[in-house]
XYZ file of C-alpha atoms in Angstrom:
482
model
C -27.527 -52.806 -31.017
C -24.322 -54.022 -29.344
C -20.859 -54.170 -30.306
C -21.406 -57.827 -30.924
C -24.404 -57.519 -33.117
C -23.113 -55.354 -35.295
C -20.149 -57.157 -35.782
C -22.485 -60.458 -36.662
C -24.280 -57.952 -38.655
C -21.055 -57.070 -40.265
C -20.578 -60.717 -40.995
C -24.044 -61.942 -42.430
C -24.989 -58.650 -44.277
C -24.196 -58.729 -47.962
C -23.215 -54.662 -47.989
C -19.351 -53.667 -48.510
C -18.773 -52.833 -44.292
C -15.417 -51.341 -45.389
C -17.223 -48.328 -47.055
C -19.622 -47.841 -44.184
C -17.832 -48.336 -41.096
C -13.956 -47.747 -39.543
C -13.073 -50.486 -36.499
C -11.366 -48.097 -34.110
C -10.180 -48.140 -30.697
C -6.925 -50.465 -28.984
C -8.570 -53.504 -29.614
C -10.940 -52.351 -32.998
C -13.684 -52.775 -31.441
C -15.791 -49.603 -31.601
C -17.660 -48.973 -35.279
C -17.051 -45.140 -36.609
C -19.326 -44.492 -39.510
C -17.970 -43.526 -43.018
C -19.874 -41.098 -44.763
C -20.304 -41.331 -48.624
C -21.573 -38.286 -50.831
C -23.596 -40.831 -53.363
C -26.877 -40.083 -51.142
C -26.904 -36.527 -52.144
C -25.052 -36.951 -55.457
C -27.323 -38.887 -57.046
C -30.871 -39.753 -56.676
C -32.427 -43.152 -55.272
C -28.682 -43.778 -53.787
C -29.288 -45.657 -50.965
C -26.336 -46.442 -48.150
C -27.595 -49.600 -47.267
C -25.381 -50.972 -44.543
C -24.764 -47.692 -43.143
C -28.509 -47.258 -42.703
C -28.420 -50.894 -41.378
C -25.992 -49.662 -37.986
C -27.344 -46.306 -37.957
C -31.398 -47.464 -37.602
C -30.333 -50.352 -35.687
C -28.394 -48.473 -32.601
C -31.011 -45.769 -33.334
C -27.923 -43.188 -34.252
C -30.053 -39.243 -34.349
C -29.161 -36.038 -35.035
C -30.391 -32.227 -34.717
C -30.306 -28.872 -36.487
C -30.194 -25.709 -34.768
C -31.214 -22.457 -35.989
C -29.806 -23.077 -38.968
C -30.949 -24.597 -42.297
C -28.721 -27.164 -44.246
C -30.165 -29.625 -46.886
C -26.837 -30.912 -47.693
C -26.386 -32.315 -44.093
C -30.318 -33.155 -43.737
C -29.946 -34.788 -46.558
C -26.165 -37.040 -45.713
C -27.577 -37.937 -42.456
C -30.643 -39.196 -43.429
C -29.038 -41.182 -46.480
C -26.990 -43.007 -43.678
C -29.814 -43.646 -41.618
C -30.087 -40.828 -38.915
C -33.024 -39.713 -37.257
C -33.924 -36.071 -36.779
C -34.788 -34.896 -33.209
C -36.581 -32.058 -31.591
C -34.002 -29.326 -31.216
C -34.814 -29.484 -27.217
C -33.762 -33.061 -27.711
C -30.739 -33.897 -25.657
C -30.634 -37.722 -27.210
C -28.511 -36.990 -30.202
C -25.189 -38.293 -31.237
C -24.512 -34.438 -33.551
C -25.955 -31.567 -33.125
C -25.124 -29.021 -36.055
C -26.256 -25.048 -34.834
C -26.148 -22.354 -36.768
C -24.457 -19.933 -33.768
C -22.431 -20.304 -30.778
C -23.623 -23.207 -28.121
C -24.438 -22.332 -24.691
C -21.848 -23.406 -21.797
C -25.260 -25.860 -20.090
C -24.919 -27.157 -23.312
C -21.853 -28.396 -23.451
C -21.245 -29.288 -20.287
C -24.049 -31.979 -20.313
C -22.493 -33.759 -23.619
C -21.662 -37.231 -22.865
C -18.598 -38.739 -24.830
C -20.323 -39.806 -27.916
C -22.087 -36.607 -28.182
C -20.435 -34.237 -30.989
C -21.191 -30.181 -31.875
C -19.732 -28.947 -34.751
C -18.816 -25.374 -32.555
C -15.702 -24.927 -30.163
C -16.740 -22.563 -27.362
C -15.164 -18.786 -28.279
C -14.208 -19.766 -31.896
C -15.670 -16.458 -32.300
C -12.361 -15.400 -31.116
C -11.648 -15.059 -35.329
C -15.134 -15.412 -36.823
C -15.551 -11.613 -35.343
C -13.985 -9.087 -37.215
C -13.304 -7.303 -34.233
C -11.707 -10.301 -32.004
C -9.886 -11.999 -35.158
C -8.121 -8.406 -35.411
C -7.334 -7.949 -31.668
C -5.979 -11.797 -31.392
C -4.040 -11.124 -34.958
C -2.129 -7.720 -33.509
C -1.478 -9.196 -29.988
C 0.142 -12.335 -31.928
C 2.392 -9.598 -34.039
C 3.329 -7.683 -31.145
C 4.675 -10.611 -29.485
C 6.038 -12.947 -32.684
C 7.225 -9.772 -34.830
C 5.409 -8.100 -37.812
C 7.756 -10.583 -40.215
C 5.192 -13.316 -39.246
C 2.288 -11.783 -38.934
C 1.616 -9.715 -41.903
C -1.231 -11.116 -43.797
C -4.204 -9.388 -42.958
C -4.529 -5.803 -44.183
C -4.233 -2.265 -42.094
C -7.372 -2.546 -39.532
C -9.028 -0.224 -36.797
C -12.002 -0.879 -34.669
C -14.570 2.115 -34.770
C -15.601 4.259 -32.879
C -12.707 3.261 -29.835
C -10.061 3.539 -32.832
C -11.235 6.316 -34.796
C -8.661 9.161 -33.677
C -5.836 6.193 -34.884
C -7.934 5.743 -38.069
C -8.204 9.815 -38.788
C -4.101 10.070 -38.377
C -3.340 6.776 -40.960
C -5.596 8.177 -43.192
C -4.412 11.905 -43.283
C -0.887 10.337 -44.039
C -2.296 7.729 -45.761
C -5.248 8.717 -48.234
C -6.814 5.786 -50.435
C -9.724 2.987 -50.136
C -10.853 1.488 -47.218
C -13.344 -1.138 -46.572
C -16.187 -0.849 -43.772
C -17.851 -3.654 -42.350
C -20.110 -4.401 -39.044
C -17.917 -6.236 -36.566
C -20.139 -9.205 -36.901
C -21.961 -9.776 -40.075
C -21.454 -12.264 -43.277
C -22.696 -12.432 -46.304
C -21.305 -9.247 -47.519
C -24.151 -7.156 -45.579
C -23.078 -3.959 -44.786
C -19.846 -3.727 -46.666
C -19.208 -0.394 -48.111
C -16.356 1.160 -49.710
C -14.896 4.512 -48.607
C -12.430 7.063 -49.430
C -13.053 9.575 -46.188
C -13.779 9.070 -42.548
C -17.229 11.128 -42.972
C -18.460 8.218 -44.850
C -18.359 5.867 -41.987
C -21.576 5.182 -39.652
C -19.794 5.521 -36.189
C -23.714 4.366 -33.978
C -22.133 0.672 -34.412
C -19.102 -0.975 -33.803
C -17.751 -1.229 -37.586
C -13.743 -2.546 -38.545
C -12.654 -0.654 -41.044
C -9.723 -2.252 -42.911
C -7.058 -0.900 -45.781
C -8.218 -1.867 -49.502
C -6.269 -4.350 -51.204
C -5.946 -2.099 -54.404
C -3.701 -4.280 -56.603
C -5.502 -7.294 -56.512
C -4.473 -10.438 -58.393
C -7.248 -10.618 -61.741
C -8.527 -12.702 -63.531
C -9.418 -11.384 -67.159
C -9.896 -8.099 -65.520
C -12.336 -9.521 -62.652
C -11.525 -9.252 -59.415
C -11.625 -13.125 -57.115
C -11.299 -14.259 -53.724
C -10.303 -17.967 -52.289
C -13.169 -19.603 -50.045
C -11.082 -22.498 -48.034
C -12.601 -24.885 -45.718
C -10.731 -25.571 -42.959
C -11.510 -28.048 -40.126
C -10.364 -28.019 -36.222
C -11.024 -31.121 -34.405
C -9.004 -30.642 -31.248
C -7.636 -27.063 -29.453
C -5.271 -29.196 -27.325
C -3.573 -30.432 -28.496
C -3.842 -28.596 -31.714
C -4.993 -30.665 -35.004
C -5.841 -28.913 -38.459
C -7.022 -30.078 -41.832
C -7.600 -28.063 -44.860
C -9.858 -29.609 -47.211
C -8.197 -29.647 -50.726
C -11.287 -28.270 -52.875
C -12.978 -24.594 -52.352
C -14.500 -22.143 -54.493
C -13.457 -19.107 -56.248
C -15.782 -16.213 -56.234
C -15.254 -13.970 -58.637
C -16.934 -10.125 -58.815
C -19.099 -9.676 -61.755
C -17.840 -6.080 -62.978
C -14.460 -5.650 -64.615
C -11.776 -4.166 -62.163
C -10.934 -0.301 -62.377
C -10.391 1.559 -59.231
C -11.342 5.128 -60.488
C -12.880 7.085 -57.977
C -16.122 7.532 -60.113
C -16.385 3.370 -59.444
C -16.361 3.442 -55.769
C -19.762 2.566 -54.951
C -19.690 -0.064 -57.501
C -20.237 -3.124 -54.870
C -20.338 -5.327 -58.079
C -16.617 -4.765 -58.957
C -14.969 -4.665 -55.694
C -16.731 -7.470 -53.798
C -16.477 -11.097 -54.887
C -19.096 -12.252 -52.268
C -21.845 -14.769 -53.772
C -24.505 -13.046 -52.063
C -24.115 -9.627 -53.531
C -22.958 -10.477 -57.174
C -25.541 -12.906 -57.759
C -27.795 -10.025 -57.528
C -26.272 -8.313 -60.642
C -27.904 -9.343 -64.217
C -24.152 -10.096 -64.947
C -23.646 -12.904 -62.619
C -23.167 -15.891 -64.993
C -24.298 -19.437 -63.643
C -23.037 -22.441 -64.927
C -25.119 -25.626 -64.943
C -22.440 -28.718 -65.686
C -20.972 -30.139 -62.843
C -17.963 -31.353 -64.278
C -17.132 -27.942 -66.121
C -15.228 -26.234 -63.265
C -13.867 -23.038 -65.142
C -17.046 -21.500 -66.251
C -18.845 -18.094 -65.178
C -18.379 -16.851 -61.799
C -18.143 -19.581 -59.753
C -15.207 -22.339 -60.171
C -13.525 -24.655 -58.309
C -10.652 -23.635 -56.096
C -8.759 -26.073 -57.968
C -9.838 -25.418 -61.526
C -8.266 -21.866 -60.734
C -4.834 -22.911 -59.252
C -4.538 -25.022 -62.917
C -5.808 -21.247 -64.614
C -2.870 -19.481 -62.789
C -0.273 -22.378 -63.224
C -1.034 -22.469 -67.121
C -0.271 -18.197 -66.641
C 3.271 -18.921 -65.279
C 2.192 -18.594 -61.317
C 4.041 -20.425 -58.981
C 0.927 -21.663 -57.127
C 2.314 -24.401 -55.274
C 4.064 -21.379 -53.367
C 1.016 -19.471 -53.361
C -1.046 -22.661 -51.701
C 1.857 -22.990 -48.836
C 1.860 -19.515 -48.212
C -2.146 -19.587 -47.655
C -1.887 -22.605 -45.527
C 0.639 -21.130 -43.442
C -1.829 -18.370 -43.010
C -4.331 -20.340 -42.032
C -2.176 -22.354 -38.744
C -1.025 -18.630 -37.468
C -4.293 -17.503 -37.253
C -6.045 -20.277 -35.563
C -3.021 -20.184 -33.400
C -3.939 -16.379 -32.401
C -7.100 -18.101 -30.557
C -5.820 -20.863 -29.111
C -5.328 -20.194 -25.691
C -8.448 -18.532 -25.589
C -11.047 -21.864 -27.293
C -8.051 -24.452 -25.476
C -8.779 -22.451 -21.876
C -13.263 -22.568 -22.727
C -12.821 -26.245 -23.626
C -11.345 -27.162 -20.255
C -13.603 -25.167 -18.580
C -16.967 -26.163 -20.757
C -16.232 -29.549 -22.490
C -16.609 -33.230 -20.420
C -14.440 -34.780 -22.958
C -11.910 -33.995 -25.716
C -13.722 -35.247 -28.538
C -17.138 -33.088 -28.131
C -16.728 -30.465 -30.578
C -15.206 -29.614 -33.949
C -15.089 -26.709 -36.580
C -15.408 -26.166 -40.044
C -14.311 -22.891 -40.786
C -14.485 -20.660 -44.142
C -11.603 -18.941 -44.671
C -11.608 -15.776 -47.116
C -8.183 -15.407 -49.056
C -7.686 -12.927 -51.602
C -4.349 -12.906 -53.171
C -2.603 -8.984 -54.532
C -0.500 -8.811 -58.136
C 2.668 -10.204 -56.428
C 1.205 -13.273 -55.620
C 0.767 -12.928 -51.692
C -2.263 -13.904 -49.953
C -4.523 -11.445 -47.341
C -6.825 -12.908 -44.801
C -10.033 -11.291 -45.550
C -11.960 -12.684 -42.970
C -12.970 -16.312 -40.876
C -16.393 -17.384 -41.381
C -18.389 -19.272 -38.537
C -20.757 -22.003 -39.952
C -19.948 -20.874 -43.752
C -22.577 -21.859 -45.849
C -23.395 -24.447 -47.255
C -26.486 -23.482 -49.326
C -26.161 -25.853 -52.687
C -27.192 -23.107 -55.445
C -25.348 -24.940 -58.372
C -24.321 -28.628 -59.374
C -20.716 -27.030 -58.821
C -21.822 -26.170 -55.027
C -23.537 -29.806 -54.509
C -20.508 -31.432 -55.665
C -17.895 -29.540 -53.760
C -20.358 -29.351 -50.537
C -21.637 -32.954 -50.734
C -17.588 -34.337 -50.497
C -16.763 -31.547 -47.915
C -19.786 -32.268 -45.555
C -19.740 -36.321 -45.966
C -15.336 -36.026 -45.253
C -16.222 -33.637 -42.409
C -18.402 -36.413 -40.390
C -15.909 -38.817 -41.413
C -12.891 -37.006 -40.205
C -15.035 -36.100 -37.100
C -15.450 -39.683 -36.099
C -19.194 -40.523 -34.892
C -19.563 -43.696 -33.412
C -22.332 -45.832 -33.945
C -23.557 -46.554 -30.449
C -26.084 -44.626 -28.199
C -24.983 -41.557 -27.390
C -25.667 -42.735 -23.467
C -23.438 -45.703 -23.593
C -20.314 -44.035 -22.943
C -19.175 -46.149 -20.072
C -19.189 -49.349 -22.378
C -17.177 -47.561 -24.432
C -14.764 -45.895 -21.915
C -14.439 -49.413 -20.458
C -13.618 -50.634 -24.329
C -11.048 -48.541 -24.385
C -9.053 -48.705 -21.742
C -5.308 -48.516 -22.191
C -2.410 -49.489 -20.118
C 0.118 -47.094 -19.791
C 3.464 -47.173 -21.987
C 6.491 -45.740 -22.859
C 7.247 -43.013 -25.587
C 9.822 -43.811 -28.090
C 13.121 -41.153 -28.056
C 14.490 -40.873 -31.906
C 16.962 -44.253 -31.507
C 13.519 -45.817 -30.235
C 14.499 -46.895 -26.823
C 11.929 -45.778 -24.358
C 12.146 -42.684 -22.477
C 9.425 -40.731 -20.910
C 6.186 -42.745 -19.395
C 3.129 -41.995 -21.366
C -0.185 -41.849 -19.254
C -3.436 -43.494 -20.572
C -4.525 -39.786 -21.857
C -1.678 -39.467 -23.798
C -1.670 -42.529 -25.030
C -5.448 -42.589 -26.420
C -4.580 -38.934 -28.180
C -2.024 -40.330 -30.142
C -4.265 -43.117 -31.005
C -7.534 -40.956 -31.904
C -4.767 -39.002 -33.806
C -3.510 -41.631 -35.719
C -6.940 -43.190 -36.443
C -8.557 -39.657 -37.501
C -5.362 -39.185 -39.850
C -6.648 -42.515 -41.271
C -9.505 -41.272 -41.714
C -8.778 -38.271 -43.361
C -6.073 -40.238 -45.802
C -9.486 -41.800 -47.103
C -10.435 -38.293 -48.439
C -9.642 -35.014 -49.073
C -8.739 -33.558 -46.120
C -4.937 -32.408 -45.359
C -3.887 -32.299 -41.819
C -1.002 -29.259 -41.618
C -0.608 -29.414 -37.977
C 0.552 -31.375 -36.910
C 3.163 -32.044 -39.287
C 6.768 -33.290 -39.981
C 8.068 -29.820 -39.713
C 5.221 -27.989 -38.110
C 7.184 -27.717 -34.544
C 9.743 -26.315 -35.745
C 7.647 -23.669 -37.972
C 5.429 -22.763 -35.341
C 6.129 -23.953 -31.659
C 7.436 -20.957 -30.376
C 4.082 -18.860 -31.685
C 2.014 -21.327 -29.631
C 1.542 -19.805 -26.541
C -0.483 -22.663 -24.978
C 3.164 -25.075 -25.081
C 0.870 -27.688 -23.261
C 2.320 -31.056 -22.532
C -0.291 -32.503 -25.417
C 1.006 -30.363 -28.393
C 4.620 -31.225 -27.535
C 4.175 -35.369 -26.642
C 2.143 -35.506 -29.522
C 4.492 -34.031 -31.862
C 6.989 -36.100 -30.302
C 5.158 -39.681 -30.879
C 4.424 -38.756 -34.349
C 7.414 -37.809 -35.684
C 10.242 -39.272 -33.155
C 12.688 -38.491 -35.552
C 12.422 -34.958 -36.113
């Protein structure tokens, strides 16, 4: 199907286009598909027109080694066709791990992975703590002081004995690379640590912020859809995990997993994990909403809009600790700027005064659907994800109609009293056009872009080591005032 056939279709079909479809590009010519939840909200909810484009330019997709019924589920509601995970005629490919650099480099432009090459630079304990401590050293511990006391075992472990003979209390073990909350354990003396693997052992947060006595943490999603220059959205619903034991940090409780740990996969285990079955009740057992708590701790005399900006501004310093690192492996692995995004799971756990802790950055966080609470949240998340992402609903293999499409002249950026100053090139000025249409995008939904922002150069320009021409021009055409 051509650009002109599914504009006739757009004309003669009966469907609401406007729900199914954004017109981007200079002259709004190239169809982006918007993703609706309904399909996996509600049963025999059919997306019709968006179906209609998708079968008709034969839009396909493929899943690798990784299971997701949520996203099976979207992109077959909207049409999509599931391909052999060999295939390389797909317009997304979703894996469940890092992709391989042959990979990438053969995407064409309307090709999309949901992975950045080296986001494991803080999805690994181990590498988010290295890129965290480099970033303090060089910005000042006044800035970077949101992720707990850490060591890297066995090359730490003579710096770990020292802190702890000053410093005796809880720790918290965990293998370098694991999820899930598998072998977590809580300790109290360095003979209690397995040194035959590579294990970060971090300080225990031992005032934690409760909640009726229960211990919770903060699951955010957070979504990265360029490195350079740098764009991030937090999506504005979460969960709230809470332990299923009663908080009391006697030493006779230590090995109690089900009182210190507030991951889903351990406490559902316990016979006191409490499910809740409504949908729409948010506050219930131990599993709510992210925002069902924030009105909880508002209604206890929290100040949680200051809580929420402190988080977020926890969230743009440490994907700024990787970013010369994943902006240097996309120029060296990606054809095109648009090829990959992220959806990250961040881990927050706020102590009794209110301040947040990075726990840890989860790579492909899951999206398993084990209550109406999880399809509802997950559903919106994943269906505003592919929407902010921008597919395009052409063959993947038709990128030189499109590039041709597209083409820009070049211009003139706009100084603050708006008479021209610098030239911009064609690059530039498609970025700030994909920018602008993405943020369109995302004002649709739920997704809130915090960088860039009004104020975010000033707040964070001089911790971004990568000062590439893209970060600053973009800034610049966004907000020519500031």
């Amino acid at each position: 199907m051509s650009f002109g056939e599914i504009t006739e279709k757009k004309k003669v079909c009966s469907c609401d286009h406007s729900t199914s479809l954004f017109w981007c590009g200079p002259s709004k010519s190239v169809p982006v598909l918007h993703f609706r939840p309904d399909v996996c909200l509600y049963k025999n909810t059919d997306c019709t027109c968006g179906k209609l484009v998708a079968r008709g330019v034969g839009l396909t997709y493929k899943i690798v080694r990784t299971e997701c019924k949520v996203l099976r589920q979207l992109l077959e509601g909207h049409g999509f066709r599931e391909v052999h995970s060999n295939s390389n005629d797909f317009n997304i490919m979703w894996c469940g791990c890092h992709v391989k650099p042959y990979t990438l480099r053969g995407l064409t432009e309307l090709q999309k992975v949901n992975h950045f090459p080296r986001s494991y630079e803080i999805t690994r304990k181990d590498r988010l703590y290295k890129n965290y401590m480099r970033m303090r050293q060089i910005a000042g511990a006044k800035h970077f002081d949101f992720i707990p006391v850490t060591y890297i075992l066995p090359s730490e472990i003579n710096d770990f004995y020292s802190t702890f003979q000053r410093e005796r209390g809880y720790w918290i073990s965990k293998p370098v690379a694991s999820s899930r909350g598998r072998g977590i354990s809580i300790i109290n003396h360095p003979n209690q640590i397995n040194l035959e693997e590579q294990t970060v052992v971090c300080r225990y947060v031992s005032k934690p912020l409760l909640v009726d006595g229960f211990k919770f943490d903060l699951r955010m999603y957070v979504a990265v859809t360029c490195f350079d220059p740098l764009r991030i959205y937090v999506f504005n619903e979460g969960l709230a995990r809470f332990s299923t034991v009663r908080y009391d940090d006697s030493p006779l409780n230590l090995k109690n997993l089900f009182m210190h740990l507030t991951n889903y996969s351990i406490n559902k285990k316990n016979n006191g994990y409490v499910k809740c079955s409504d949908p729409d009740i948010e506050d219930y057992g131990n599993k709510w909403s992210m925002s069902a708590l924030l009105r909880y701790l508002k209604n206890e005399g929290y100040d949680t809009t200051t809580m929420m900006m402190r988080v977020e501004d926890l969230i743009i310093k440490t994907i700024i600790t990787a970013e010369i690192p994943i902006a240097n492996a996309c120029r060296m692995f990606l054809p095109h700027r648009e090829n990959c995004f992220e959806l990250f799971g961040f881990d927050v756990m706020f102590d009794c005064n209110s301040k947040p802790w990075l726990l840890e950055v989860n790579l492909s966080p899951s999206l398993a659907c084990d209550s109406p609470l999880d399809l509802k949240i997950k559903s919106n998340l994943v269906s505003q994800l592919l929407t902010l992402t921008g597919i395009v609903a052409l063959d993947p293999y038709s990128n030189c109609k499109l590039r041709k499409s597209q083409s820009t002249k070049g211009s003139y950026s706009l100084s603050a009293d708006g008479v021209n100053a610098a030239p911009l090139s064609n690059e530039d000025l498609r970025i700030v056009r994909q920018t602008k249409e993405e943020y369109a995008r995302a004002s649709k939904g739920s997704f809130n872009r915090i960088f860039p922002t009004e104020d975010s150069w000033d707040c964070y320009s001089g911790f971004l080591e990568n000062k590439t021409h893209y970060n600053f021009m973009l800034h610049s055409q966004l907000f020519p005032n500031r």
